[in-house]
């Protein structure tokens, strides 16, 4: 069966954050706005156990209102396939984040606009650094009392040692949060309602914008008065990634277009030169569509990350595999769960094609196993499939049960643990 989604159109991403920063709320909105769900379930509505969010479906997750185990979902945005893993934020479940980051190509790091960088934010950031995962930041909960975008950006710089690059700045805060300034397009995106189906207006940025939108808090008005400064800083930083655009800008005063800036932001994100920063309020349905655009525009496809190093059963490096359907099959089994479907092994396919009934070599056991069942998971739902190709994240069972594999804990990035010819 031919490939249905080009490798360059796939995004394997995770959402990581401290507990209660809004990861699952953001995931619910992503699924709603991409058309995978027709209703939105909020965390506080699940404690009666009569309903659940898509990714927090376990009884204990619904009772406690937190994510305990990582859950995978797939959806589409702008014709790009997004394989998304919602990870836990509680320190007790850090291993779940570790397992997920080993196989993800990119990540969205969510911050509480009030608390900023919290302890588990730092832990997850270091894990992402360990695996070389490109990421961007999303300052959530800008509608909450005490939200402060500038303070959060400053904490990202000082506590995480990152180079934050705001590509958006908020319009207002707390109860008067109206939207954000898109510094790339230089437009004000303004919502008139908190309704889930509310659309935004794209307004010109004028000196009296704060008065037009009834922004009265002095700090919010000051931030809007500094739009030109933020824009200049963003352009200067982006042009470091594009010598031709830099030369045109310095020599002939040619202002780079929005497309040139987006390409530069993407390049800087992939090589970790800086970390883009967005803002919004997922609970109030503001900024999620822009976050999805950023996933497509800035985070890597499987073809944008280095080839994986293959290892033998003793952990010795024996070669590498490019992310291509034409390469021999290789995959990493990163998690095993037991549920109503039996024992399922989560697998990230790095190269080649895996078909139902295929025989693959299990490098942990040193023997071959036959794949009996393959599914694409949508949280707790299992959709049977007949094949998986490079770049896919699927779940599989062998005829003898789950495909048992162990992972290495040394510095090798994305090791091979299961392969077949």
Short mmCIF file of N, CA, C and O in Angstrom, two decimals, residues 53-115:
data_model
loop_
_atom_site.label_atom_id
_atom_site.label_comp_id
_atom_site.label_asym_id
_atom_site.label_seq_id
_atom_site.Cartn_x
_atom_site.Cartn_y
_atom_site.Cartn_z
N UNK A 53 -11.69 13.59 29.53
CA UNK A 53 -11.00 14.18 28.39
C UNK A 53 -10.46 13.03 27.54
O UNK A 53 -10.41 11.88 27.97
N UNK A 54 -10.05 13.35 26.33
CA UNK A 54 -9.60 12.30 25.41
C UNK A 54 -8.38 11.57 25.94
O UNK A 54 -8.31 10.33 25.92
N UNK A 55 -7.40 12.30 26.45
CA UNK A 55 -6.14 11.68 26.83
C UNK A 55 -6.06 11.30 28.31
O UNK A 55 -5.18 10.52 28.69
N UNK A 56 -6.94 11.85 29.15
CA UNK A 56 -6.99 11.45 30.56
C UNK A 56 -8.25 10.62 30.79
O UNK A 56 -9.25 11.10 31.32
N UNK A 57 -8.19 9.35 30.39
CA UNK A 57 -9.37 8.50 30.43
C UNK A 57 -9.35 7.50 31.58
O UNK A 57 -10.35 6.86 31.86
N UNK A 58 -8.19 7.33 32.26
CA UNK A 58 -8.14 6.40 33.39
C UNK A 58 -8.95 6.96 34.55
O UNK A 58 -9.09 8.18 34.74
N UNK A 59 -9.49 6.06 35.38
CA UNK A 59 -10.33 6.49 36.52
C UNK A 59 -9.55 7.42 37.46
O UNK A 59 -10.08 8.45 37.90
N UNK A 60 -8.30 7.08 37.77
CA UNK A 60 -7.53 7.90 38.69
C UNK A 60 -7.21 9.27 38.08
O UNK A 60 -7.13 10.28 38.78
N UNK A 61 -7.03 9.31 36.76
CA UNK A 61 -6.79 10.59 36.10
C UNK A 61 -8.02 11.48 36.19
O UNK A 61 -7.91 12.69 36.41
N UNK A 62 -9.19 10.88 36.04
CA UNK A 62 -10.42 11.68 36.11
C UNK A 62 -10.69 12.14 37.54
O UNK A 62 -11.11 13.28 37.77
N UNK A 63 -10.43 11.28 38.52
CA UNK A 63 -10.67 11.64 39.92
C UNK A 63 -9.75 12.76 40.37
O UNK A 63 -10.16 13.70 41.06
N UNK A 64 -8.48 12.66 39.98
CA UNK A 64 -7.47 13.60 40.49
C UNK A 64 -7.28 14.82 39.60
O UNK A 64 -6.66 15.80 40.01
N UNK A 65 -7.78 14.74 38.37
CA UNK A 65 -7.63 15.88 37.47
C UNK A 65 -6.22 16.09 36.98
O UNK A 65 -5.83 17.21 36.64
N UNK A 66 -5.42 15.01 36.94
CA UNK A 66 -4.04 15.12 36.44
C UNK A 66 -3.78 14.00 35.44
O UNK A 66 -4.50 12.99 35.40
N UNK A 67 -2.75 14.18 34.62
CA UNK A 67 -2.32 13.14 33.69
C UNK A 67 -1.34 12.21 34.40
O UNK A 67 -0.40 12.67 35.04
N UNK A 68 -1.59 10.89 34.32
CA UNK A 68 -0.73 9.90 34.97
C UNK A 68 0.12 9.15 33.95
O UNK A 68 1.31 8.91 34.18
N UNK A 69 -0.48 8.79 32.82
CA UNK A 69 0.31 8.12 31.79
C UNK A 69 0.18 8.87 30.47
O UNK A 69 -0.82 9.53 30.20
N UNK A 70 1.24 8.79 29.68
CA UNK A 70 1.23 9.44 28.37
C UNK A 70 0.19 8.79 27.48
O UNK A 70 -0.01 7.58 27.51
N UNK A 71 -0.48 9.61 26.68
CA UNK A 71 -1.46 9.09 25.74
C UNK A 71 -1.19 9.68 24.36
O UNK A 71 -0.85 10.86 24.23
N UNK A 72 -1.32 8.85 23.33
CA UNK A 72 -1.02 9.28 21.97
C UNK A 72 -2.31 9.48 21.18
O UNK A 72 -3.25 8.69 21.28
N UNK A 73 -2.35 10.55 20.39
CA UNK A 73 -3.46 10.82 19.48
C UNK A 73 -2.88 11.33 18.17
O UNK A 73 -1.76 11.86 18.13
N UNK A 74 -3.64 11.17 17.11
CA UNK A 74 -3.22 11.66 15.79
C UNK A 74 -4.31 12.53 15.20
O UNK A 74 -5.49 12.25 15.37
N UNK A 75 -3.89 13.58 14.53
CA UNK A 75 -4.85 14.49 13.91
C UNK A 75 -4.18 15.19 12.74
O UNK A 75 -3.00 14.96 12.45
N UNK A 76 -4.93 16.05 12.04
CA UNK A 76 -4.40 16.76 10.89
C UNK A 76 -4.66 18.26 11.03
O UNK A 76 -5.70 18.68 11.54
N UNK A 77 -3.70 19.06 10.57
CA UNK A 77 -3.85 20.51 10.53
C UNK A 77 -3.10 21.03 9.31
O UNK A 77 -1.93 20.72 9.13
N UNK A 78 -3.77 21.77 8.47
CA UNK A 78 -3.18 22.29 7.23
C UNK A 78 -2.55 21.16 6.41
O UNK A 78 -1.45 21.29 5.89
N UNK A 79 -3.26 20.04 6.35
CA UNK A 79 -2.82 18.87 5.59
C UNK A 79 -1.56 18.21 6.12
O UNK A 79 -0.95 17.38 5.45
N UNK A 80 -1.16 18.56 7.33
CA UNK A 80 -0.02 17.92 7.99
C UNK A 80 -0.55 16.98 9.06
O UNK A 80 -1.47 17.32 9.80
N UNK A 81 0.03 15.78 9.14
CA UNK A 81 -0.37 14.83 10.17
C UNK A 81 0.43 15.09 11.44
O UNK A 81 1.66 15.14 11.42
N UNK A 82 -0.29 15.27 12.54
CA UNK A 82 0.34 15.53 13.83
C UNK A 82 0.11 14.34 14.75
O UNK A 82 -1.04 14.05 15.11
N UNK A 83 1.17 13.62 15.08
CA UNK A 83 1.12 12.58 16.10
C UNK A 83 1.51 13.23 17.42
O UNK A 83 2.66 13.65 17.59
N UNK A 84 0.56 13.32 18.33
CA UNK A 84 0.75 14.11 19.54
C UNK A 84 0.70 13.22 20.77
O UNK A 84 -0.19 12.37 20.89
N UNK A 85 1.63 13.43 21.68
CA UNK A 85 1.63 12.69 22.95
C UNK A 85 1.46 13.69 24.09
O UNK A 85 2.26 14.63 24.23
N UNK A 86 0.40 13.52 24.86
CA UNK A 86 0.14 14.35 26.04
C UNK A 86 0.83 13.66 27.22
O UNK A 86 0.50 12.52 27.57
N UNK A 87 1.79 14.34 27.84
CA UNK A 87 2.59 13.72 28.90
C UNK A 87 2.18 14.21 30.28
O UNK A 87 1.59 15.28 30.41
N UNK A 88 2.50 13.47 31.33
CA UNK A 88 2.20 13.92 32.70
C UNK A 88 3.09 15.10 33.11
O UNK A 88 4.19 15.27 32.59
N UNK A 89 2.60 15.89 34.07
CA UNK A 89 3.38 17.00 34.58
C UNK A 89 3.84 16.78 36.00
O UNK A 89 4.68 17.52 36.51
N UNK A 90 3.30 15.74 36.66
CA UNK A 90 3.64 15.48 38.06
C UNK A 90 5.00 14.82 38.15
O UNK A 90 5.36 13.95 37.34
N UNK A 91 5.78 15.20 39.16
CA UNK A 91 7.14 14.69 39.31
C UNK A 91 7.18 13.17 39.44
O UNK A 91 8.14 12.52 39.02
N UNK A 92 6.13 12.56 40.01
CA UNK A 92 6.12 11.11 40.20
C UNK A 92 6.10 10.34 38.88
O UNK A 92 6.39 9.15 38.86
N UNK A 93 5.74 11.02 37.80
CA UNK A 93 5.59 10.32 36.52
C UNK A 93 6.57 10.85 35.48
O UNK A 93 6.31 10.79 34.28
N UNK A 94 7.72 11.33 35.95
CA UNK A 94 8.74 11.86 35.05
C UNK A 94 9.20 10.81 34.03
O UNK A 94 9.53 11.13 32.89
N UNK A 95 9.21 9.54 34.44
CA UNK A 95 9.65 8.48 33.54
C UNK A 95 8.78 8.43 32.28
O UNK A 95 9.25 8.09 31.19
N UNK A 96 7.49 8.78 32.42
CA UNK A 96 6.61 8.80 31.25
C UNK A 96 7.07 9.87 30.25
O UNK A 96 7.01 9.66 29.05
N UNK A 97 7.49 11.02 30.77
CA UNK A 97 7.98 12.08 29.90
C UNK A 97 9.29 11.64 29.24
O UNK A 97 9.50 11.85 28.04
N UNK A 98 10.16 11.00 30.03
CA UNK A 98 11.44 10.52 29.51
C UNK A 98 11.23 9.55 28.35
O UNK A 98 11.86 9.67 27.29
N UNK A 99 10.34 8.60 28.54
CA UNK A 99 10.06 7.61 27.49
C UNK A 99 9.57 8.29 26.22
O UNK A 99 9.96 7.93 25.10
N UNK A 100 8.69 9.27 26.38
CA UNK A 100 8.10 9.93 25.22
C UNK A 100 9.11 10.77 24.46
O UNK A 100 9.17 10.74 23.23
N UNK A 101 9.92 11.53 25.20
CA UNK A 101 10.87 12.43 24.55
C UNK A 101 11.92 11.67 23.74
O UNK A 101 12.49 12.22 22.79
N UNK A 102 12.16 10.42 24.09
CA UNK A 102 13.14 9.62 23.35
C UNK A 102 12.72 9.42 21.90
O UNK A 102 13.55 9.21 21.03
N UNK A 103 11.42 9.46 21.62
CA UNK A 103 10.96 9.13 20.27
C UNK A 103 10.31 10.32 19.56
O UNK A 103 9.90 10.19 18.41
N UNK A 104 10.21 11.46 20.22
CA UNK A 104 9.56 12.61 19.61
C UNK A 104 10.56 13.47 18.84
O UNK A 104 11.72 13.57 19.21
N UNK A 105 10.08 14.10 17.78
CA UNK A 105 10.93 14.97 16.98
C UNK A 105 10.88 16.41 17.47
O UNK A 105 11.80 17.19 17.21
N UNK A 106 9.80 16.80 18.15
CA UNK A 106 9.65 18.16 18.62
C UNK A 106 8.73 18.21 19.82
O UNK A 106 8.08 17.22 20.16
N UNK A 107 8.66 19.35 20.49
CA UNK A 107 7.84 19.47 21.69
C UNK A 107 7.29 20.89 21.82
O UNK A 107 7.91 21.86 21.38
N UNK A 108 6.12 20.96 22.45
CA UNK A 108 5.53 22.23 22.86
C UNK A 108 5.62 22.27 24.38
O UNK A 108 5.08 21.40 25.06
N UNK A 109 6.32 23.26 24.92
CA UNK A 109 6.48 23.39 26.37
C UNK A 109 5.48 24.43 26.85
O UNK A 109 5.56 25.60 26.45
N UNK A 110 4.55 23.99 27.68
CA UNK A 110 3.48 24.87 28.16
C UNK A 110 3.85 25.44 29.53
O UNK A 110 4.28 24.69 30.42
N UNK A 111 3.68 26.74 29.69
CA UNK A 111 3.95 27.40 30.97
C UNK A 111 2.67 28.08 31.47
O UNK A 111 1.90 28.61 30.68
N UNK A 112 2.50 28.05 32.79
CA UNK A 112 1.44 28.81 33.42
C UNK A 112 1.85 30.29 33.40
O UNK A 112 2.92 30.64 33.90
N UNK A 113 1.00 31.14 32.82
CA UNK A 113 1.33 32.55 32.70
C UNK A 113 1.50 33.25 34.03
O UNK A 113 2.10 34.34 34.09
N UNK A 114 0.99 32.66 35.11
CA UNK A 114 1.14 33.24 36.45
C UNK A 114 2.40 32.71 37.13
O UNK A 114 3.23 33.46 37.62
N UNK A 115 2.56 31.38 37.15
CA UNK A 115 3.68 30.76 37.86
C UNK A 115 4.97 30.79 37.06
O UNK A 115 6.07 30.74 37.64
#
